[in-house]
Short mmCIF file of C-alpha atoms and ligand atoms in Angstrom, two decimals:
data_model
loop_
_atom_site.label_atom_id
_atom_site.label_comp_id
_atom_site.label_asym_id
_atom_site.label_seq_id
_atom_site.Cartn_x
_atom_site.Cartn_y
_atom_site.Cartn_z
CA MET A 1 56.30 91.29 137.15
CA LEU A 2 55.90 87.75 138.32
CA LYS A 3 52.98 85.56 137.48
CA LYS A 4 51.88 82.79 139.74
CA ILE A 5 52.38 79.44 138.12
CA ASN A 6 50.08 76.49 138.17
CA ARG A 7 50.62 73.01 136.92
CA ARG A 8 49.06 73.70 133.52
CA LYS A 9 51.21 76.75 132.83
CA PHE A 10 54.23 74.82 133.94
CA ILE A 11 53.46 72.06 131.44
CA LEU A 12 53.13 74.62 128.65
CA PHE A 13 56.28 76.33 129.69
CA THR A 14 58.32 73.18 129.90
CA ALA A 15 56.92 71.88 126.62
CA ALA A 16 58.17 75.04 124.95
CA SER A 17 61.64 74.19 126.16
CA ALA A 18 61.44 70.57 125.08
CA VAL A 19 63.49 70.90 121.89
CA THR A 20 66.61 72.13 123.56
CA ALA A 21 65.92 69.97 126.57
CA SER A 22 65.90 66.79 124.52
CA ALA A 23 69.21 67.88 123.02
CA PHE A 24 70.42 68.06 126.57
CA GLY A 25 69.04 64.58 127.19
CA TRP A 26 70.94 63.35 124.16
CA ALA A 27 74.15 64.77 125.56
CA ILE A 28 73.55 62.90 128.77
CA ALA A 29 72.86 59.68 126.89
CA GLN A 30 76.12 60.06 124.99
CA ASN A 31 77.90 60.74 128.20
CA ARG A 32 76.54 57.68 129.89
CA LYS A 33 78.41 55.39 127.54
CA THR A 34 81.64 56.58 129.03
CA SER A 35 80.23 57.05 132.49
CA LEU A 36 82.84 56.96 135.18
CA ASN A 37 80.31 55.84 137.72
CA SER A 38 81.01 52.16 137.39
CA PRO A 39 78.87 49.85 139.51
CA THR A 40 81.59 47.23 139.87
CA PRO A 41 83.48 47.18 143.16
CA SER A 42 86.50 49.40 143.03
CA ASP A 43 90.09 48.30 143.44
CA PHE A 44 91.10 49.02 146.94
CA ASN A 45 90.96 52.79 146.95
CA PRO A 46 89.97 54.35 150.26
CA PRO A 47 88.25 57.75 150.17
CA THR A 48 90.73 60.50 149.40
CA SER A 49 91.87 62.19 152.51
CA SER A 50 91.98 65.88 151.92
CA GLN A 51 94.65 67.75 153.80
CA LEU A 52 93.76 68.07 157.47
CA TYR A 53 94.19 71.28 159.48
CA LYS A 54 93.54 71.09 163.22
CA SER A 55 93.44 73.89 165.73
CA ALA A 56 96.31 74.13 168.19
CA SER A 57 96.34 76.15 171.44
CA GLY A 58 92.89 77.53 170.69
CA LEU A 59 93.62 78.71 167.15
CA LEU A 60 92.94 77.27 163.73
CA GLU A 61 94.79 79.32 161.18
CA VAL A 62 94.81 78.32 157.54
CA ASP A 63 95.27 79.72 154.04
CA ILE A 64 92.62 78.69 151.56
CA ALA A 65 92.82 79.59 147.89
CA ALA A 66 90.11 78.94 145.33
CA SER A 67 91.33 78.29 141.79
CA LEU A 68 90.56 76.59 138.53
CA LYS A 69 93.09 73.77 138.19
CA PRO A 70 93.33 70.34 136.66
CA VAL A 71 92.66 67.78 139.36
CA ASN A 72 92.47 64.04 139.24
CA LEU A 73 88.89 62.84 139.27
CA ALA A 74 88.42 59.09 139.03
CA GLY A 75 91.73 58.66 137.27
CA LYS A 76 91.00 61.34 134.67
CA THR A 77 92.02 64.95 134.45
CA ALA A 78 89.14 67.27 135.26
CA TYR A 79 89.21 71.07 135.22
CA LEU A 80 87.43 71.84 138.44
CA LEU A 81 87.28 74.68 140.90
CA SER A 82 89.06 73.64 144.05
CA TYR A 83 90.24 74.88 147.43
CA ASN A 84 94.02 74.44 147.69
CA GLU A 85 93.80 72.24 144.56
CA GLN A 86 91.87 69.54 146.38
CA VAL A 87 88.38 68.24 145.72
CA PRO A 88 86.88 68.21 148.27
CA GLY A 89 88.86 71.02 149.90
CA PRO A 90 91.00 70.73 153.04
CA ARG A 91 89.34 69.34 156.15
CA LEU A 92 89.31 71.87 158.98
CA GLU A 93 88.93 70.75 162.57
CA ALA A 94 88.36 72.98 165.57
CA LYS A 95 87.01 72.70 169.10
CA PRO A 96 84.47 74.74 171.06
CA GLY A 97 86.15 77.93 172.27
CA ASP A 98 88.66 78.04 169.41
CA THR A 99 89.32 81.00 167.17
CA VAL A 100 89.21 80.23 163.46
CA ARG A 101 91.20 82.47 161.13
CA ILE A 102 91.02 81.74 157.43
CA ARG A 103 92.97 83.74 154.91
CA PHE A 104 90.95 83.27 151.76
CA THR A 105 92.41 84.07 148.36
CA ASN A 106 90.17 84.20 145.33
CA ASN A 107 92.16 83.01 142.33
CA LEU A 108 89.01 82.47 140.28
CA SER A 109 88.07 84.72 137.38
CA GLU A 110 84.82 85.63 139.14
CA HIS A 111 83.63 86.88 142.52
CA SER A 112 83.43 84.49 145.42
CA ASN A 113 83.47 84.25 149.22
CA LEU A 114 83.15 81.66 151.98
CA HIS A 115 80.26 80.51 154.12
CA TYR A 116 80.57 78.19 157.11
CA HIS A 117 77.43 76.12 156.76
CA GLY A 118 75.83 75.12 160.07
CA LEU A 119 78.19 76.91 162.43
CA HIS A 120 76.63 78.92 165.23
CA VAL A 121 79.00 81.89 164.92
CA SER A 122 78.56 85.58 164.24
CA PRO A 123 77.15 86.47 160.79
CA ALA A 124 78.64 89.97 160.99
CA GLY A 125 81.88 91.72 160.01
CA ASN A 126 84.61 89.34 158.90
CA ALA A 127 82.92 86.30 160.46
CA ASP A 128 80.34 84.11 158.67
CA ASN A 129 79.06 87.03 156.63
CA PRO A 130 77.34 85.89 153.42
CA PHE A 131 77.20 89.45 152.06
CA LEU A 132 80.95 89.79 151.69
CA ASN A 133 82.31 89.78 148.19
CA ILE A 134 85.91 88.85 147.46
CA PRO A 135 86.80 89.96 143.91
CA PRO A 136 89.15 87.97 141.68
CA LYS A 137 92.81 88.10 142.75
CA GLU A 138 91.97 89.49 146.18
CA SER A 139 92.44 88.04 149.64
CA PHE A 140 90.36 88.41 152.77
CA THR A 141 90.85 87.18 156.32
CA TYR A 142 87.83 85.61 157.96
CA GLU A 143 87.88 85.31 161.72
CA PHE A 144 85.37 84.04 164.25
CA THR A 145 85.20 82.27 167.60
CA ILE A 146 83.42 78.97 168.11
CA PRO A 147 81.26 79.39 171.25
CA LYS A 148 82.36 77.30 174.23
CA ASN A 149 79.03 75.46 174.22
CA HIS A 150 79.03 74.79 170.46
CA PRO A 151 77.90 71.25 169.64
CA SER A 152 80.34 68.85 168.06
CA GLY A 153 79.36 67.90 164.57
CA THR A 154 79.87 67.79 160.83
CA PHE A 155 79.75 71.20 159.18
CA TRP A 156 81.12 72.44 155.86
CA TYR A 157 82.26 75.47 153.95
CA HIS A 158 81.37 76.56 150.44
CA PRO A 159 81.06 79.75 148.34
CA HIS A 160 78.04 81.99 148.83
CA HIS A 161 78.23 84.80 146.30
CA HIS A 162 74.60 85.21 145.22
CA GLY A 163 74.07 84.26 141.58
CA MET A 164 77.19 82.12 141.40
CA VAL A 165 76.71 79.65 144.21
CA ALA A 166 75.36 76.74 142.18
CA GLY A 167 78.01 77.08 139.49
CA GLN A 168 80.89 77.25 141.95
CA VAL A 169 79.70 74.43 144.19
CA PHE A 170 78.89 72.27 141.16
CA SER A 171 82.43 72.85 139.93
CA GLY A 172 83.88 71.40 143.11
CA LEU A 173 84.07 74.07 145.81
CA ALA A 174 83.25 72.50 149.18
CA GLY A 175 85.18 71.36 152.23
CA LEU A 176 84.59 69.84 155.64
CA LEU A 177 84.55 71.82 158.85
CA VAL A 178 84.46 69.51 161.85
CA ILE A 179 83.87 70.58 165.43
CA ARG A 180 85.36 67.99 167.78
CA GLY A 181 83.79 67.67 171.19
CA GLU A 182 81.61 65.67 173.50
CA LEU A 183 80.13 63.36 170.87
CA ASP A 184 83.63 62.22 169.94
CA GLU A 185 84.35 61.38 173.57
CA ILE A 186 81.57 58.82 174.00
CA PRO A 187 83.50 55.52 174.40
CA GLU A 188 81.44 53.48 171.89
CA ILE A 189 81.87 56.24 169.31
CA LYS A 190 85.56 56.59 170.04
CA ALA A 191 85.90 52.86 169.37
CA ALA A 192 84.31 53.21 165.92
CA LYS A 193 86.36 53.69 162.78
CA GLU A 194 85.63 57.13 161.33
CA GLU A 195 85.13 57.92 157.63
CA PHE A 196 83.93 61.12 156.00
CA LEU A 197 81.87 60.93 152.82
CA ILE A 198 81.44 64.22 151.02
CA LEU A 199 78.96 63.56 148.25
CA GLN A 200 79.53 65.60 145.08
CA ASP A 201 78.33 65.13 141.52
CA PHE A 202 80.00 66.38 138.35
CA ASP A 203 79.16 66.73 134.70
CA LEU A 204 82.25 66.76 132.49
CA ASP A 205 82.69 66.95 128.75
CA TYR A 206 85.24 64.84 126.86
CA ASN A 207 87.97 67.30 127.69
CA GLY A 208 87.29 67.18 131.39
CA ASN A 209 85.59 70.56 131.58
CA ILE A 210 82.45 71.19 133.59
CA GLN A 211 79.53 71.38 131.19
CA PRO A 212 77.67 74.69 131.20
CA PRO A 213 74.15 74.05 132.44
CA HIS A 214 71.17 74.00 130.17
CA HIS A 215 68.46 76.49 131.07
CA MET A 216 66.16 73.64 132.06
CA ALA A 217 68.83 72.03 134.19
CA MET A 218 69.13 75.27 136.13
CA MET A 219 65.44 75.37 136.88
CA LEU A 220 65.44 71.79 138.03
CA GLY A 221 68.73 72.30 139.80
CA ARG A 222 71.77 71.01 137.98
CA GLU A 223 72.94 67.44 138.54
CA GLY A 224 75.96 65.58 137.20
CA GLU A 225 76.42 62.04 136.00
CA ILE A 226 79.63 61.39 137.87
CA LEU A 227 78.99 60.68 141.53
CA THR A 228 81.87 60.97 143.94
CA ALA A 229 82.30 60.27 147.62
CA SER A 230 85.19 62.30 149.04
CA GLY A 231 86.58 62.86 145.58
CA GLN A 232 86.45 59.26 144.41
CA VAL A 233 84.14 57.14 142.34
CA ASN A 234 83.07 54.13 144.39
CA PRO A 235 85.78 54.20 147.08
CA ASN A 236 86.25 51.28 149.40
CA LEU A 237 85.31 51.48 153.06
CA SER A 238 86.50 48.77 155.38
CA ILE A 239 84.90 47.36 158.49
CA ALA A 240 86.04 44.62 160.84
CA LYS A 241 83.63 41.78 161.56
CA GLY A 242 82.16 42.81 164.93
CA GLY A 243 83.40 46.38 164.53
CA LEU A 244 81.68 49.74 164.16
CA LEU A 245 82.05 52.23 161.33
CA ARG A 246 81.10 55.87 161.86
CA LEU A 247 80.12 57.43 158.55
CA ARG A 248 79.96 61.22 158.56
CA ILE A 249 78.11 62.15 155.39
CA VAL A 250 77.71 65.58 153.77
CA ASN A 251 75.51 66.26 150.77
CA ALA A 252 77.73 68.87 149.09
CA SER A 253 76.00 68.57 145.72
CA ALA A 254 74.38 71.61 144.20
CA SER A 255 70.99 69.93 143.68
CA ARG A 256 71.20 66.15 143.82
CA PHE A 257 69.35 64.29 146.57
CA TYR A 258 70.80 61.08 147.97
CA ARG A 259 68.60 58.27 149.23
CA LEU A 260 71.18 56.04 150.81
CA VAL A 261 71.01 52.37 151.67
CA LEU A 262 73.82 50.00 152.55
CA GLU A 263 73.11 46.49 151.31
CA LYS A 264 72.09 44.14 154.16
CA HIS A 265 73.00 46.70 156.83
CA LEU A 266 71.06 49.20 158.89
CA PHE A 267 72.16 52.71 159.73
CA TYR A 268 72.16 53.86 163.34
CA LEU A 269 71.74 57.61 163.14
CA ILE A 270 73.78 59.39 165.82
CA ALA A 271 73.88 62.96 164.54
CA THR A 272 72.04 65.28 162.15
CA ASP A 273 73.05 68.70 160.74
CA GLY A 274 73.57 70.37 164.10
CA GLY A 275 75.12 67.55 166.09
CA ALA A 276 74.10 64.52 168.14
CA VAL A 277 70.64 63.10 168.67
CA GLU A 278 69.76 61.75 172.12
CA THR A 279 69.87 58.09 171.32
CA PRO A 280 70.72 56.20 168.12
CA VAL A 281 67.85 55.93 165.62
CA GLU A 282 67.69 52.79 163.52
CA LEU A 283 67.17 53.52 159.82
CA LYS A 284 66.86 51.34 156.74
CA GLU A 285 67.55 54.26 154.48
CA LEU A 286 68.77 57.81 154.81
CA LEU A 287 67.60 60.69 152.65
CA LEU A 288 69.93 63.68 152.39
CA SER A 289 68.85 66.72 150.44
CA PRO A 290 71.49 69.30 149.41
CA GLY A 291 73.26 70.84 152.39
CA GLU A 292 72.16 68.19 154.90
CA ARG A 293 74.53 66.04 156.93
CA ALA A 294 74.12 62.88 158.93
CA GLU A 295 76.35 60.68 161.02
CA VAL A 296 75.52 57.00 161.20
CA LEU A 297 77.07 53.96 162.78
CA VAL A 298 77.26 50.73 160.80
CA ARG A 299 77.79 47.40 162.56
CA GLY A 300 80.06 44.74 161.12
CA GLU A 301 77.39 42.12 161.71
CA ARG A 302 77.17 40.34 158.34
CA GLU A 303 79.06 37.63 156.53
CA PRO A 304 82.47 38.99 155.56
CA SER A 305 82.00 40.10 151.97
CA GLN A 306 81.44 43.27 149.98
CA TYR A 307 78.31 45.41 150.30
CA ARG A 308 77.39 48.41 148.19
CA LEU A 309 76.38 51.82 149.50
CA LEU A 310 73.63 52.69 147.05
CA ASN A 311 71.84 55.84 146.03
CA LEU A 312 68.26 54.80 145.30
CA ALA A 313 66.02 56.73 142.96
CA TYR A 314 64.22 59.62 144.63
CA ASP A 315 61.59 61.69 142.94
CA ARG A 316 62.18 65.32 143.89
CA GLY A 317 59.56 66.60 141.53
CA GLY A 318 59.14 69.11 138.79
CA MET A 319 59.18 67.38 135.47
CA GLY A 320 56.73 64.48 135.65
CA MET A 321 54.48 66.19 133.16
CA MET A 322 57.10 66.54 130.48
CA GLY A 323 57.29 63.06 128.99
CA GLY A 324 58.73 62.02 125.63
CA GLY A 325 62.04 63.51 124.71
CA MET A 326 62.65 64.55 128.29
CA GLY A 327 63.05 60.98 129.45
CA MET A 328 66.72 61.53 129.99
CA MET A 329 66.35 64.51 132.26
CA HIS A 330 67.37 64.10 135.84
CA GLY A 331 65.30 64.56 138.88
CA GLY A 332 61.87 64.64 137.33
CA ARG A 333 58.93 63.34 139.29
CA GLY A 334 57.98 60.11 137.57
CA MET A 335 61.05 60.14 135.35
CA MET A 336 63.42 57.30 134.78
CA GLY A 337 66.56 59.40 135.04
CA ASP A 338 69.80 57.53 135.37
CA ASN A 339 68.85 55.77 138.55
CA SER A 340 66.38 52.94 138.19
CA PRO A 341 65.49 50.37 140.86
CA GLU A 342 67.18 47.65 138.76
CA ASN A 343 70.32 49.67 138.34
CA PRO A 344 70.92 51.88 141.38
CA GLN A 345 73.89 54.18 141.62
CA VAL A 346 76.84 52.92 143.65
CA LEU A 347 78.53 55.46 145.91
CA ALA A 348 80.99 53.29 147.80
CA THR A 349 81.71 49.67 148.67
CA LEU A 350 81.98 48.30 152.19
CA THR A 351 84.48 45.48 152.55
CA TYR A 352 84.95 43.30 155.61
CA GLN A 353 88.52 43.04 156.79
CA GLY A 354 89.63 41.20 159.92
CA SER A 355 87.52 40.85 163.00
CA VAL A 356 87.24 42.20 166.52
CA SER A 357 85.15 41.16 169.49
CA ASN A 358 81.66 42.68 169.11
CA LEU A 359 81.58 46.41 169.75
CA PRO A 360 78.35 47.66 171.34
CA LEU A 361 76.26 50.56 170.06
CA PRO A 362 76.08 53.55 172.39
CA GLN A 363 72.81 53.73 174.34
CA LYS A 364 72.80 57.41 175.22
CA LEU A 365 74.30 60.23 173.19
CA ILE A 366 73.80 63.93 173.99
CA PRO A 367 70.61 65.49 175.41
CA VAL A 368 68.73 67.67 172.90
CA GLU A 369 67.11 70.65 174.58
CA LYS A 370 63.33 70.77 174.54
CA LEU A 371 62.32 74.24 173.35
CA PRO A 372 59.19 75.89 174.78
CA GLN A 373 56.37 76.61 172.35
CA PRO A 374 56.63 80.25 171.31
CA LYS A 375 53.87 82.78 170.57
CA THR A 376 55.42 84.02 167.35
CA VAL A 377 54.59 81.93 164.32
CA ARG A 378 55.67 83.05 160.88
CA ARG A 379 54.65 81.60 157.57
CA PHE A 380 57.01 81.23 154.60
CA GLU A 381 55.63 80.19 151.25
CA LEU A 382 57.99 78.51 148.83
CA SER A 383 56.84 78.83 145.25
CA MET A 384 57.76 79.18 141.60
CA ALA A 385 56.53 81.75 139.09
CA MET A 386 56.93 82.70 135.46
CA SER A 387 59.16 85.66 134.98
CA PRO A 388 59.27 87.52 131.69
CA GLY A 389 62.15 86.50 129.47
CA MET A 390 64.10 84.59 132.07
CA GLY A 391 61.78 81.63 132.42
CA MET A 392 61.15 80.76 136.03
CA ALA A 393 61.57 82.67 139.27
CA PHE A 394 61.86 80.99 142.62
CA LEU A 395 60.14 82.84 145.42
CA LEU A 396 59.80 83.10 149.18
CA ASN A 397 56.50 84.66 150.24
CA GLY A 398 55.99 85.72 146.65
CA LYS A 399 59.23 87.70 146.45
CA GLU A 400 62.55 87.23 144.77
CA PHE A 401 65.74 87.88 146.72
CA ASP A 402 66.59 91.57 146.96
CA PRO A 403 69.90 92.40 148.66
CA GLN A 404 68.43 95.77 149.76
CA VAL A 405 65.43 94.35 151.58
CA VAL A 406 65.21 92.83 155.04
CA ASN A 407 62.39 90.31 154.76
CA THR A 408 62.27 89.10 158.34
CA GLN A 409 63.03 91.03 161.50
CA VAL A 410 63.41 88.92 164.64
CA LYS A 411 64.26 89.66 168.25
CA LEU A 412 67.48 88.23 169.52
CA ASN A 413 67.03 85.87 172.49
CA SER A 414 63.59 84.81 171.35
CA ILE A 415 62.18 81.57 170.03
CA GLU A 416 59.96 81.42 166.95
CA ASP A 417 58.04 78.80 165.05
CA TRP A 418 58.25 79.01 161.30
CA GLU A 419 55.78 77.31 159.06
CA LEU A 420 57.44 76.43 155.78
CA VAL A 421 54.83 75.84 153.12
CA ASN A 422 55.68 74.42 149.72
CA ILE A 423 52.55 75.55 147.93
CA ASP A 424 53.08 73.59 144.72
CA PRO A 425 52.06 69.98 145.37
CA ASP A 426 52.92 68.88 141.83
CA LEU A 427 56.15 70.75 141.54
CA MET A 428 59.52 70.56 143.20
CA ASP A 429 60.77 69.76 146.68
CA HIS A 430 62.79 72.54 148.31
CA PRO A 431 65.37 72.02 151.08
CA PHE A 432 65.06 75.13 153.26
CA HIS A 433 68.23 76.32 155.01
CA LEU A 434 68.78 78.96 157.69
CA HIS A 435 72.18 80.39 158.59
CA THR A 436 73.57 81.02 162.11
CA ASN A 437 70.92 79.37 164.30
CA ALA A 438 70.01 75.68 164.19
CA PHE A 439 66.38 74.66 164.66
CA GLN A 440 64.25 71.65 165.47
CA ILE A 441 61.60 70.15 163.21
CA ILE A 442 58.32 70.10 165.14
CA SER A 443 55.93 68.57 162.60
CA ARG A 444 55.29 67.75 158.96
CA ASN A 445 51.73 68.33 157.75
CA GLY A 446 50.73 68.42 161.41
CA LYS A 447 52.33 65.06 162.20
CA PRO A 448 54.86 65.37 165.04
CA GLU A 449 58.47 64.60 164.17
CA PRO A 450 59.45 61.23 165.72
CA TYR A 451 62.60 62.41 167.53
CA ARG A 452 64.28 65.69 168.50
CA ALA A 453 67.30 66.79 166.52
CA TRP A 454 69.17 69.94 165.59
CA LYS A 455 68.88 70.84 161.91
CA ASP A 456 69.87 73.73 159.68
CA THR A 457 68.44 72.40 156.44
CA VAL A 458 65.03 70.80 156.16
CA LEU A 459 63.37 69.18 153.19
CA VAL A 460 59.96 70.66 152.36
CA ARG A 461 58.31 68.36 149.85
CA GLY A 462 55.86 69.50 147.19
CA GLY A 463 52.60 70.47 148.93
CA GLU A 464 54.05 69.95 152.40
CA THR A 465 53.93 72.22 155.47
CA VAL A 466 56.85 71.81 157.86
CA ARG A 467 56.90 73.53 161.24
CA ILE A 468 60.32 74.32 162.69
CA ARG A 469 61.25 75.93 166.06
CA ILE A 470 64.21 78.30 166.09
CA PRO A 471 65.98 79.81 169.08
CA PHE A 472 67.72 83.05 168.01
CA ARG A 473 70.74 83.26 170.25
CA ASP A 474 74.02 85.04 170.84
CA PHE A 475 74.60 86.81 167.54
CA PRO A 476 72.93 90.00 166.32
CA GLY A 477 73.12 90.88 162.66
CA LYS A 478 71.84 90.10 159.21
CA THR A 479 72.03 86.81 157.45
CA VAL A 480 70.01 84.69 155.00
CA TYR A 481 67.70 81.74 154.63
CA HIS A 482 67.24 80.03 151.28
CA CYS A 483 66.55 76.92 149.25
CA HIS A 484 69.67 74.74 149.20
CA ILE A 485 68.99 73.57 145.67
CA LEU A 486 71.58 76.18 144.84
CA ASP A 487 70.18 77.06 141.44
CA HIS A 488 66.92 77.97 143.17
CA GLU A 489 68.84 80.14 145.60
CA ASP A 490 70.65 81.85 142.72
CA LEU A 491 67.30 82.28 140.93
CA GLY A 492 65.78 84.14 143.88
CA MET A 493 64.60 81.75 146.59
CA MET A 494 66.41 83.52 149.39
CA GLY A 495 65.51 86.09 152.04
CA ILE A 496 67.31 88.29 154.53
CA ILE A 497 66.76 88.04 158.26
CA ASP A 498 67.88 90.68 160.75
CA MET A 499 68.34 89.57 164.34
CA GLN A 500 68.42 92.44 166.84
CA VAL A 501 68.07 92.92 170.59
CU1 C2O B 1 75.12 75.94 152.65
CU2 C2O B 1 73.52 79.64 152.69
O1 C2O B 1 74.31 77.77 152.62
CU1 CU B 2 74.51 77.82 155.36
CU1 CU B 3 64.29 74.88 145.74
#
């Protein structure tokens, strides 16, 4: 039995948890003294390059093993979950038309599996099937074909075993999956220096172990104090005066949002989750909720010096009403957290090195199809409710995830509009994610989206209604949509969609 929650009940509920929660806050405060997230520019450490596996003659074949191993995190030993003992995991690169074959071995002590976030590939059989379960000590071979017309872009893989996703991703399991193609061939983009930034946050105890989450942290969505970009704290990125830097950024954190700015520089957005936009979009800041990706160009147009890539405070809601002892909690609407305007978090440092004659920005990228307005409009309500004993349930259309129930039946080769409604204006933001088929954002609260782009994860703020347009193409079968604050997904905010001819 689930009871609808309103703001007043939520206050009462959270107040009841305040004793333990402030203990949690104390732990964070203690931790901060030894925080590894130093705001001073780093010594010259470039982002870690994970091992790179590229397809050859149409095939990408790779062994990936998940295990709990000591890895080096910011110069300290941390006991993380990793793919092939690397955090982030190996970088996989394929091209449209390639076959991808991944032999996955689960060396964890719990169930796991793999999901290929953002890829337009089959969700069935041994392809991108989120319902597969690979028990401890077992192996499984995933195989799928990247369609010939698949967009080039920045995708990623991570575990997807319901109930354990947040814990496993928060412990380090994530890796890049890059599709190389037409975007990479545009001359101005080819001329840019490429860097990948996989954003992950960690919460370690003094012995380097991941801290088990507090109940409250799970409801908010767990966040860690140690921020890393491609496995490093504050790595150095270099740019030549006059040059271009292509940053390919993935929010691979379980719950943390990143509101990115680069001191004294603009971002020129060239790609979103599902690949290129039509023409670069100039941005002062870039907000990435969990699961989202963006590619931006940065111009080496300033005085040679060092500039910080900052994560500014963003209020993703939920805890504004808690006050007092909860001041240390992360992510609360109206809370101080660990990220104040005077002391923003530093993710990386850009350093000028050398110079080249001015490289131009590209004018045109890749056309983004204009989808016709469909007749079918579905409504999805994102909400929270009290559940007996457990605390809070996270719901889609009033229901918790049930692996036996198909919530949404769609016709293959059709287009639908979905209205995503976050019905709790005072509560939390939810980044909504759909597997298999990318979509376009049409409007937010009735206001048309300023440019067309392919997305697979869209932020739905508290009280907001977001309309998206989805073409269901190529692949029949069942898959899922869910909140990409992975604790919310694990706590029920997920549904099953069946796509059939
Ligand atoms: Cu990246 Cu179903 O998730
Ligand atoms: Cu996904
Ligand atoms: Cu959520």
